[in-house]
Short mmCIF file of N, CA and C in Angstrom, two decimals:
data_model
loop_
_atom_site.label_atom_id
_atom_site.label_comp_id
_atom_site.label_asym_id
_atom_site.label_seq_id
_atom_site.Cartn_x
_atom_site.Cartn_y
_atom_site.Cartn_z
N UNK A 1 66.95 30.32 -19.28
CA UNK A 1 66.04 30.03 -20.38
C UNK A 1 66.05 28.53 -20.63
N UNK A 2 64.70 28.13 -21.02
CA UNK A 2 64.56 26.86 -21.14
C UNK A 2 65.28 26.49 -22.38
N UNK A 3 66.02 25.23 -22.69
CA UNK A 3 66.52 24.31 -23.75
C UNK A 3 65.37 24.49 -24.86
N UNK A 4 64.07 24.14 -24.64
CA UNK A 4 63.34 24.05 -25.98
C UNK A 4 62.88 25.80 -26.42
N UNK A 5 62.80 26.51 -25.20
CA UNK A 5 62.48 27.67 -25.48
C UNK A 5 63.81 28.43 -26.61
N UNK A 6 65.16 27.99 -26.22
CA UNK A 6 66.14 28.56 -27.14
C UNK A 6 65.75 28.02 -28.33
N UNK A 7 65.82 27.08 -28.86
CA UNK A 7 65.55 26.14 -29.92
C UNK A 7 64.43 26.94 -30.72
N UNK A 8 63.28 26.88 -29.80
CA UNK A 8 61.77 27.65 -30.73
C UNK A 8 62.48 28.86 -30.93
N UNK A 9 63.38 30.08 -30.42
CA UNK A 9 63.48 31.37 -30.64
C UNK A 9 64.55 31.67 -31.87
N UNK A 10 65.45 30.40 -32.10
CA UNK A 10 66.62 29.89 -33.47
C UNK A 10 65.67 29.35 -34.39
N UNK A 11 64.84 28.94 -33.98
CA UNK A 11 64.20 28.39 -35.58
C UNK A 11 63.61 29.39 -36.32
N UNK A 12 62.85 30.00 -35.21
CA UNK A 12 61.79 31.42 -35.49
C UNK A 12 62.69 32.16 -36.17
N UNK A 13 63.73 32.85 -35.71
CA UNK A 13 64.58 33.85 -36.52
C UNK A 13 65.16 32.80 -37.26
N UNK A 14 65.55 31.88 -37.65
CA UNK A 14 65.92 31.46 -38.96
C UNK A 14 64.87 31.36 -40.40
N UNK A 15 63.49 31.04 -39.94
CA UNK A 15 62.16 30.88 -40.46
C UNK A 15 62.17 32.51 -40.77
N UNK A 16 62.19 33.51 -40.25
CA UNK A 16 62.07 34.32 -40.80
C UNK A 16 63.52 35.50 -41.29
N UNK A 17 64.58 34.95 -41.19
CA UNK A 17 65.24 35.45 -42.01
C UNK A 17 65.66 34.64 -43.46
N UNK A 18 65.12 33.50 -43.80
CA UNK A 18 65.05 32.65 -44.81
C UNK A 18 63.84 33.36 -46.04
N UNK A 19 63.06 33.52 -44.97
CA UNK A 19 61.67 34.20 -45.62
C UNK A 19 61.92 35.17 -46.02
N UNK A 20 62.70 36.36 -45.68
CA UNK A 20 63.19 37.39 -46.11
C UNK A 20 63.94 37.60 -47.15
N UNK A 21 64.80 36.96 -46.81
CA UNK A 21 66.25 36.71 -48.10
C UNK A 21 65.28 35.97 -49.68
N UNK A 22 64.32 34.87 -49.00
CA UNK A 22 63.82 34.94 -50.38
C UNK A 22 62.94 36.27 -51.09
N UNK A 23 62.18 36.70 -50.58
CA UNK A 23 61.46 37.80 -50.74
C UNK A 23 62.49 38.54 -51.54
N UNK A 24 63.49 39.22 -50.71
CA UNK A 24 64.50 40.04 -51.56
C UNK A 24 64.69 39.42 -52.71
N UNK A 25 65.19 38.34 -52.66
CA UNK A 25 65.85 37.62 -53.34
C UNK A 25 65.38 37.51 -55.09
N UNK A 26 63.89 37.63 -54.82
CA UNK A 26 62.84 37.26 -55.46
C UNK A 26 62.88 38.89 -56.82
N UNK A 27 62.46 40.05 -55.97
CA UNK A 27 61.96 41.27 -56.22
C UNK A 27 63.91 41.84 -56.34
N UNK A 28 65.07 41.37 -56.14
CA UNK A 28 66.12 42.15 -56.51
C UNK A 28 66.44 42.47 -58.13
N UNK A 29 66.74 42.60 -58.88
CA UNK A 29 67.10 42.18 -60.25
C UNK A 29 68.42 41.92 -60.91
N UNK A 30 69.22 41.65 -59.46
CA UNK A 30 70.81 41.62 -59.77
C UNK A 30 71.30 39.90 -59.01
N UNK A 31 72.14 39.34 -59.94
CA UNK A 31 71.99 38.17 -59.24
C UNK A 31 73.16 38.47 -57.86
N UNK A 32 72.66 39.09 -57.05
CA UNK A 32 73.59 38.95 -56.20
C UNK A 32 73.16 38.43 -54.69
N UNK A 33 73.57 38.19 -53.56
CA UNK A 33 73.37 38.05 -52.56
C UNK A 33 73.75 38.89 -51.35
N UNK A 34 73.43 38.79 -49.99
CA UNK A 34 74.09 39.94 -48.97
C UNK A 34 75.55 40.50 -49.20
N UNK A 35 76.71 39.38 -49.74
CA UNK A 35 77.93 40.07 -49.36
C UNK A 35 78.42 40.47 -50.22
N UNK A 36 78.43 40.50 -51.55
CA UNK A 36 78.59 41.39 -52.62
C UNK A 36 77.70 42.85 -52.73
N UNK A 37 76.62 43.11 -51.74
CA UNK A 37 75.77 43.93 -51.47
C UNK A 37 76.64 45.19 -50.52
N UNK A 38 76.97 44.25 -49.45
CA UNK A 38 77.90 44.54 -48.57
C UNK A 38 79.28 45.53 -48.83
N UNK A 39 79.78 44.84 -49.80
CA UNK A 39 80.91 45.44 -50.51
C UNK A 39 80.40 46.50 -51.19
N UNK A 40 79.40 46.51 -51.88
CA UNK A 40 79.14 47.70 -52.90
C UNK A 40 78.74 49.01 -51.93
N UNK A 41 78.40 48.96 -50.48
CA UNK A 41 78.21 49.70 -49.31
C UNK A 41 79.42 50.09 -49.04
N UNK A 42 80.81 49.14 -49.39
CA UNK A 42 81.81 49.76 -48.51
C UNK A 42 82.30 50.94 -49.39
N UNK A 43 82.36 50.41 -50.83
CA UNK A 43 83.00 51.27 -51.74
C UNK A 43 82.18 52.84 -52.19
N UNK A 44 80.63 52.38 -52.00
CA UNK A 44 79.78 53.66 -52.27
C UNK A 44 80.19 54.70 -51.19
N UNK A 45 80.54 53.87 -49.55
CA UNK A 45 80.26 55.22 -48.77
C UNK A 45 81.95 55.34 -48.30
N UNK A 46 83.06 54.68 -48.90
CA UNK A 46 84.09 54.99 -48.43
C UNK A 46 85.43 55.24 -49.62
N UNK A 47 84.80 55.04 -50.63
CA UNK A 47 85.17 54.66 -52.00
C UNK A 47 86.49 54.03 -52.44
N UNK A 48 87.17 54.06 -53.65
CA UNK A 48 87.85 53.08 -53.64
C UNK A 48 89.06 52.29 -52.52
N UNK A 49 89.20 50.64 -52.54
CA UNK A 49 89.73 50.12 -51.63
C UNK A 49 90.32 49.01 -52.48
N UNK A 50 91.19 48.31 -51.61
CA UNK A 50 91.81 47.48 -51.77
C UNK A 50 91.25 46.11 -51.42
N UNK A 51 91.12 45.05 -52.28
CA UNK A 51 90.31 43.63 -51.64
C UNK A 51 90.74 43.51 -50.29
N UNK A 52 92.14 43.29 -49.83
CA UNK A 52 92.56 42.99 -48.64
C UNK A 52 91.79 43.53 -47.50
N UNK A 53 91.69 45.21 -47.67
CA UNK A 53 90.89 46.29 -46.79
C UNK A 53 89.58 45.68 -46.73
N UNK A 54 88.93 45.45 -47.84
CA UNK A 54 87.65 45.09 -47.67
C UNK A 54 87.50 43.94 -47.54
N UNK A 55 88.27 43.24 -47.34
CA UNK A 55 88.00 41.55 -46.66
C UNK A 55 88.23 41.54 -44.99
N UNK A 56 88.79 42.00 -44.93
CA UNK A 56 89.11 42.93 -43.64
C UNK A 56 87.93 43.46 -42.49
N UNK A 57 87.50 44.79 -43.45
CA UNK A 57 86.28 45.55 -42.89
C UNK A 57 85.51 44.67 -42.81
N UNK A 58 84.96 43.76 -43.83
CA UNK A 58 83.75 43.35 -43.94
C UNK A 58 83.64 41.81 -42.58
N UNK A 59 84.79 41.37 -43.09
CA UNK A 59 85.24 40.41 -42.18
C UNK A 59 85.07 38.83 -42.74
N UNK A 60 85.43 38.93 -44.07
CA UNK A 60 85.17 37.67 -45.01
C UNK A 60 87.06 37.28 -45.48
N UNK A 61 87.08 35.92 -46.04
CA UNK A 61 88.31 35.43 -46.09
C UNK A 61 89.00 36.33 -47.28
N UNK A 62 90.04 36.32 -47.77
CA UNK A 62 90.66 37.25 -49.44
C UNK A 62 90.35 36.22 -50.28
N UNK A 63 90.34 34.83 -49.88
CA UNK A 63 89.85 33.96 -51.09
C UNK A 63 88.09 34.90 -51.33
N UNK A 64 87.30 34.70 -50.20
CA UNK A 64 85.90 35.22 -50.65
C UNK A 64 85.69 36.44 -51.55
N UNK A 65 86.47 37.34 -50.67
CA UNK A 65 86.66 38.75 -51.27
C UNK A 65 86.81 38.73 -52.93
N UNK A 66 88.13 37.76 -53.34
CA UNK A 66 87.93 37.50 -54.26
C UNK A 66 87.40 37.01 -55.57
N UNK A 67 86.43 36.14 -54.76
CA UNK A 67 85.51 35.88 -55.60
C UNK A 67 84.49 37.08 -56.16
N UNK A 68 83.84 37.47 -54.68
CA UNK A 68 82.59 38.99 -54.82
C UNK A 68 83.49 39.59 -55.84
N UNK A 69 84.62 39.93 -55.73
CA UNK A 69 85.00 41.02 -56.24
C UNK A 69 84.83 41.42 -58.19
N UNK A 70 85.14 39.39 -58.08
CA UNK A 70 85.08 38.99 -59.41
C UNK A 70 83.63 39.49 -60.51
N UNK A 71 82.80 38.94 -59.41
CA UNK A 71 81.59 38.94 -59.63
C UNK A 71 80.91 40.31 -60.05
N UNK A 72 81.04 41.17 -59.25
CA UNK A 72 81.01 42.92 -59.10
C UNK A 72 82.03 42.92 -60.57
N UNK A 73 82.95 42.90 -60.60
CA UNK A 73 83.59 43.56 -62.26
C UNK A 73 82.72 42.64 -63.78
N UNK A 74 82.69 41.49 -63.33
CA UNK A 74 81.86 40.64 -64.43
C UNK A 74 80.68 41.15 -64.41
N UNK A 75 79.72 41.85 -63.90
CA UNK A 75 78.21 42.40 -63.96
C UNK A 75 78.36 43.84 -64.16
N UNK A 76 79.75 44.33 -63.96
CA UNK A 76 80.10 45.69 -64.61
C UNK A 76 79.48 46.79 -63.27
N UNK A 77 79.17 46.16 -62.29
CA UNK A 77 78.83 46.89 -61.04
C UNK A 77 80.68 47.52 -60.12
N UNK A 78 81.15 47.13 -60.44
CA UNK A 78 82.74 47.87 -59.97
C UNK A 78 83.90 47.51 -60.85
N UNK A 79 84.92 48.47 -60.63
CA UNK A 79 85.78 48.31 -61.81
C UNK A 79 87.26 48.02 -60.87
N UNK A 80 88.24 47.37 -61.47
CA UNK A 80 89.65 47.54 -61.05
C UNK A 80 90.04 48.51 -61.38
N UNK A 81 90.73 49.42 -60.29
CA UNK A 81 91.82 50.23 -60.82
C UNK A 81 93.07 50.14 -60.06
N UNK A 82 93.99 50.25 -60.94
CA UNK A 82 95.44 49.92 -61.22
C UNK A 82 96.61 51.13 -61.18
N UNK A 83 97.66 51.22 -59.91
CA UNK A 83 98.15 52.56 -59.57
C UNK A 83 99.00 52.38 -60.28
N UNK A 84 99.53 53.16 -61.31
CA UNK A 84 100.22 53.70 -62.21
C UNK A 84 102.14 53.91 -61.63
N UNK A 85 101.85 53.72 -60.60
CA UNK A 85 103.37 53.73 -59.81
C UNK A 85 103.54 52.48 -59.17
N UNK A 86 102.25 51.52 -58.83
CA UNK A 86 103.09 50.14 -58.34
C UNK A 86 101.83 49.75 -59.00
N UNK A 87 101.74 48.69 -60.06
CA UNK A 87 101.10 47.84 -60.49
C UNK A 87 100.33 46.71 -59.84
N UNK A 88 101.38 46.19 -58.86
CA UNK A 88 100.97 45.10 -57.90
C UNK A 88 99.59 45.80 -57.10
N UNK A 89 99.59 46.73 -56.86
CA UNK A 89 98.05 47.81 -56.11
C UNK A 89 96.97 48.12 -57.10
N UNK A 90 96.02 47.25 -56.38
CA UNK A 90 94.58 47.32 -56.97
C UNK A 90 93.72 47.47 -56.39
N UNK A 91 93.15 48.47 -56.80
CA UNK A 91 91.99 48.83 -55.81
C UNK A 91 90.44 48.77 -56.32
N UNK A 92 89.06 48.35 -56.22
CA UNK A 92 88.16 47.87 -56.10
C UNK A 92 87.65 49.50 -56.12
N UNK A 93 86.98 49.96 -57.35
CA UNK A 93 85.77 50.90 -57.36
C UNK A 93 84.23 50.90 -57.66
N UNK A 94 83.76 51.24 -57.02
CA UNK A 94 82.27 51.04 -57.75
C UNK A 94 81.57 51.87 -58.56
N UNK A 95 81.19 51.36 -59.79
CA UNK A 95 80.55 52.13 -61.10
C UNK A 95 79.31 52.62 -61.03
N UNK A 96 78.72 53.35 -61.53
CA UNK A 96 77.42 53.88 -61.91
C UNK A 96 76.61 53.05 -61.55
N UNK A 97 76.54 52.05 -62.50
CA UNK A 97 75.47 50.97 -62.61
C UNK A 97 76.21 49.89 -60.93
N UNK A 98 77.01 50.34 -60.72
CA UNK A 98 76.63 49.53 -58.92
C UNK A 98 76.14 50.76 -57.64
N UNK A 99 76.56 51.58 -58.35
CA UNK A 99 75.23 52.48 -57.65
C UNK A 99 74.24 52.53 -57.51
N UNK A 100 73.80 52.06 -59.13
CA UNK A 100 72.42 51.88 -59.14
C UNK A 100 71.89 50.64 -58.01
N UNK A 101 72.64 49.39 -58.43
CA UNK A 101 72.31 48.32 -57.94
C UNK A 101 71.99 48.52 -56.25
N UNK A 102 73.31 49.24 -55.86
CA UNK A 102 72.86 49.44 -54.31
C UNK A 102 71.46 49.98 -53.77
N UNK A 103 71.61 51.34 -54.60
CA UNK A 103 70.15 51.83 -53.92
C UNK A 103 68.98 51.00 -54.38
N UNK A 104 69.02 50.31 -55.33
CA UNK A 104 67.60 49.25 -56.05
C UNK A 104 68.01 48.04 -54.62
N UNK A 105 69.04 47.74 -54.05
CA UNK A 105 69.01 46.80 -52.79
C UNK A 105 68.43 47.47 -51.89
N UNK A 106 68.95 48.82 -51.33
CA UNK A 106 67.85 49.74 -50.54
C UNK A 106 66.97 49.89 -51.10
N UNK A 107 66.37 49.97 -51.85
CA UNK A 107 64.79 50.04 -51.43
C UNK A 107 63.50 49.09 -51.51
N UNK A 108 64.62 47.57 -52.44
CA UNK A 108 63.96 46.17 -52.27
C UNK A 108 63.72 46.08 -50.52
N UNK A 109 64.98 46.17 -50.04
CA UNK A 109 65.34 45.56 -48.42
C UNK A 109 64.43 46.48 -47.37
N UNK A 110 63.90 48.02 -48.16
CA UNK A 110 63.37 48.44 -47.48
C UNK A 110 61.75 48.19 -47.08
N UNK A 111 61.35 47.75 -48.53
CA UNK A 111 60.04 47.37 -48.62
C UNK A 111 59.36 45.85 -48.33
N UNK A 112 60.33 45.19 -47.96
CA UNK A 112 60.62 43.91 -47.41
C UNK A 112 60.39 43.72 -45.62
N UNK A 113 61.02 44.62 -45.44
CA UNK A 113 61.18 44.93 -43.56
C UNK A 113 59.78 45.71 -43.77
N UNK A 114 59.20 46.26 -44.41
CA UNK A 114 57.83 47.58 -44.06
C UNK A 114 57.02 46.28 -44.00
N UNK A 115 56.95 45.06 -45.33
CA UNK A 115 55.74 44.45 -44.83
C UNK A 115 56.17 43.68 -43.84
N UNK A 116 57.21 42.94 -43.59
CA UNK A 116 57.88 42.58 -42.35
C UNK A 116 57.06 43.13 -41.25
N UNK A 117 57.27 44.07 -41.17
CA UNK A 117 56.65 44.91 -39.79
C UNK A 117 55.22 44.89 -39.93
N UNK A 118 54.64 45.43 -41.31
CA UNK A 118 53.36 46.20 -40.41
C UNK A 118 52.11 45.12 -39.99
N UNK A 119 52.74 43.54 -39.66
CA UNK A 119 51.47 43.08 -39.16
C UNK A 119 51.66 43.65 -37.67
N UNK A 120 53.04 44.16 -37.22
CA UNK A 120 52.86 44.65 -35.73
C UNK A 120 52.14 45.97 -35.19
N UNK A 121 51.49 46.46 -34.36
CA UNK A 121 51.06 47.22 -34.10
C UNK A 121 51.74 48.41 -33.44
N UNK A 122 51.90 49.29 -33.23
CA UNK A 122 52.78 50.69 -32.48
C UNK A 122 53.35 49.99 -31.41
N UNK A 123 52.48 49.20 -30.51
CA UNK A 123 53.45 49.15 -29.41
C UNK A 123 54.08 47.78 -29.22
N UNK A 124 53.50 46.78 -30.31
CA UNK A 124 54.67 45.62 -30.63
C UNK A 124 56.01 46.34 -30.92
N UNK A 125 56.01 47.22 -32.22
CA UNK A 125 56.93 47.98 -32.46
C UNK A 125 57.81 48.47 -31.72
N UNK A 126 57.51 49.34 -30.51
CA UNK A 126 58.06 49.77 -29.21
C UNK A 126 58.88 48.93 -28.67
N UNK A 127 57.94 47.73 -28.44
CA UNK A 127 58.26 46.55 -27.74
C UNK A 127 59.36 45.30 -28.23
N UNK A 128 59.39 45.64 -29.41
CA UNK A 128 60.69 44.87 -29.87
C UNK A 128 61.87 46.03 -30.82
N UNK A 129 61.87 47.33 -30.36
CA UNK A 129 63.01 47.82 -30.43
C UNK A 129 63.78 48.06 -29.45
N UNK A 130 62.58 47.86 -28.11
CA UNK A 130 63.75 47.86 -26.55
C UNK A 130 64.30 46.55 -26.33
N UNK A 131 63.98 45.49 -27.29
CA UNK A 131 64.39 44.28 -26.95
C UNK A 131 65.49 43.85 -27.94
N UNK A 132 65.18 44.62 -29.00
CA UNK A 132 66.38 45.01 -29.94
C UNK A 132 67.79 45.42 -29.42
N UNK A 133 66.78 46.51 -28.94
CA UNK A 133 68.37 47.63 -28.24
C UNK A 133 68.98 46.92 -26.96
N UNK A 134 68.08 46.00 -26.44
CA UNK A 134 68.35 45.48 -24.96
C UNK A 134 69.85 44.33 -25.59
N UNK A 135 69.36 43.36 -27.00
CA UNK A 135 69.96 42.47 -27.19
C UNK A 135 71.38 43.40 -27.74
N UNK A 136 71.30 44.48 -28.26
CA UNK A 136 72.76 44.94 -28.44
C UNK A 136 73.78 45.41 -27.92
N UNK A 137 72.86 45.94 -26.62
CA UNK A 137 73.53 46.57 -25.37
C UNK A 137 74.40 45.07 -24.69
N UNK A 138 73.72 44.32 -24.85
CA UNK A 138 74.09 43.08 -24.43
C UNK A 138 75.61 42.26 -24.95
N UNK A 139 75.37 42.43 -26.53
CA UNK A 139 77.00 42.17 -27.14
C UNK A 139 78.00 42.83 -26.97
N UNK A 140 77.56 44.90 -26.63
CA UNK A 140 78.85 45.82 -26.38
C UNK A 140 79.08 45.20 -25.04
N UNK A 141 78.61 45.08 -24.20
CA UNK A 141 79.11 45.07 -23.00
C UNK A 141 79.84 43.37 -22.96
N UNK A 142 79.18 42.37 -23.76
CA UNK A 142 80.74 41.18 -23.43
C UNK A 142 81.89 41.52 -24.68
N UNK A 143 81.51 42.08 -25.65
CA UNK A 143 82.96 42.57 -25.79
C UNK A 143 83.73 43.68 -25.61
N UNK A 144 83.57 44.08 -24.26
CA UNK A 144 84.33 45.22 -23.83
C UNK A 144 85.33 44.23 -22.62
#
């Protein structure tokens, strides 16, 4: 691949994942961003955890973790809870109202990618999910 051709194909996906994130960004109603989003995914579908675990899974530093985490109990979207037999253990749950928040991120993020897409036609569509799937097939196999 050509030098300028990489360049045009990094700007393009940066140009349009910039464009996106504002869009969301715009239509969310929670001040949050992807990785506090992220977290509220780990705890909805795996439920309560420990910052460490979820700095971990997610793959962000425990300073970061700590911050999101902060953030999520100050907006009342997850709560600390505190084991009654070792104090030092805290584990990260998510509340009602970060339930809510998640699925109001699903279905901002969903309606975001629909207009995303539908200037493509069926077989653009086609045509960049084999190139999708081509580029992922591509990462399992160098890290195996």
């Amino acid at each position: 691949m050509k030098q300028t051709s990489i360049f045009r194909l990094i700007h393009m996906i940066d140009q349009m994942n910039n464009a996106n994130i504002i869009r969301f960004t715009k239509e969310f109603p929670y001040p949050l961003g992807v990785s506090p989003i992220l977290v509220l995914s780990e705890l909805k579908h795996k439920g309560p955890q420990r910052q460490a675990e979820l700095a971990e899974t997610i793959g962000y530093t425990k300073g970061a973790m700590t911050s999101i985490a902060e953030k999520l109990v100050k907006l009342g979207l997850a709560e600390r809870l505190y084991d009654e037999n070792d104090r030092r253990t805290i584990r990260l749950q998510i509340t009602e109202e970060g339930k809510n928040a998640f699925n109001k991120a699903q279905d901002v993020g969903k309606d975001v990618f629909i207009q995303l897409f539908e200037v493509l036609n069926e077989e653009e569509i086609e045509q960049y999910l084999l190139i999708l799937e081509k580029l992922v097939q591509g990462i399992k196999d160098r890290n195996q």
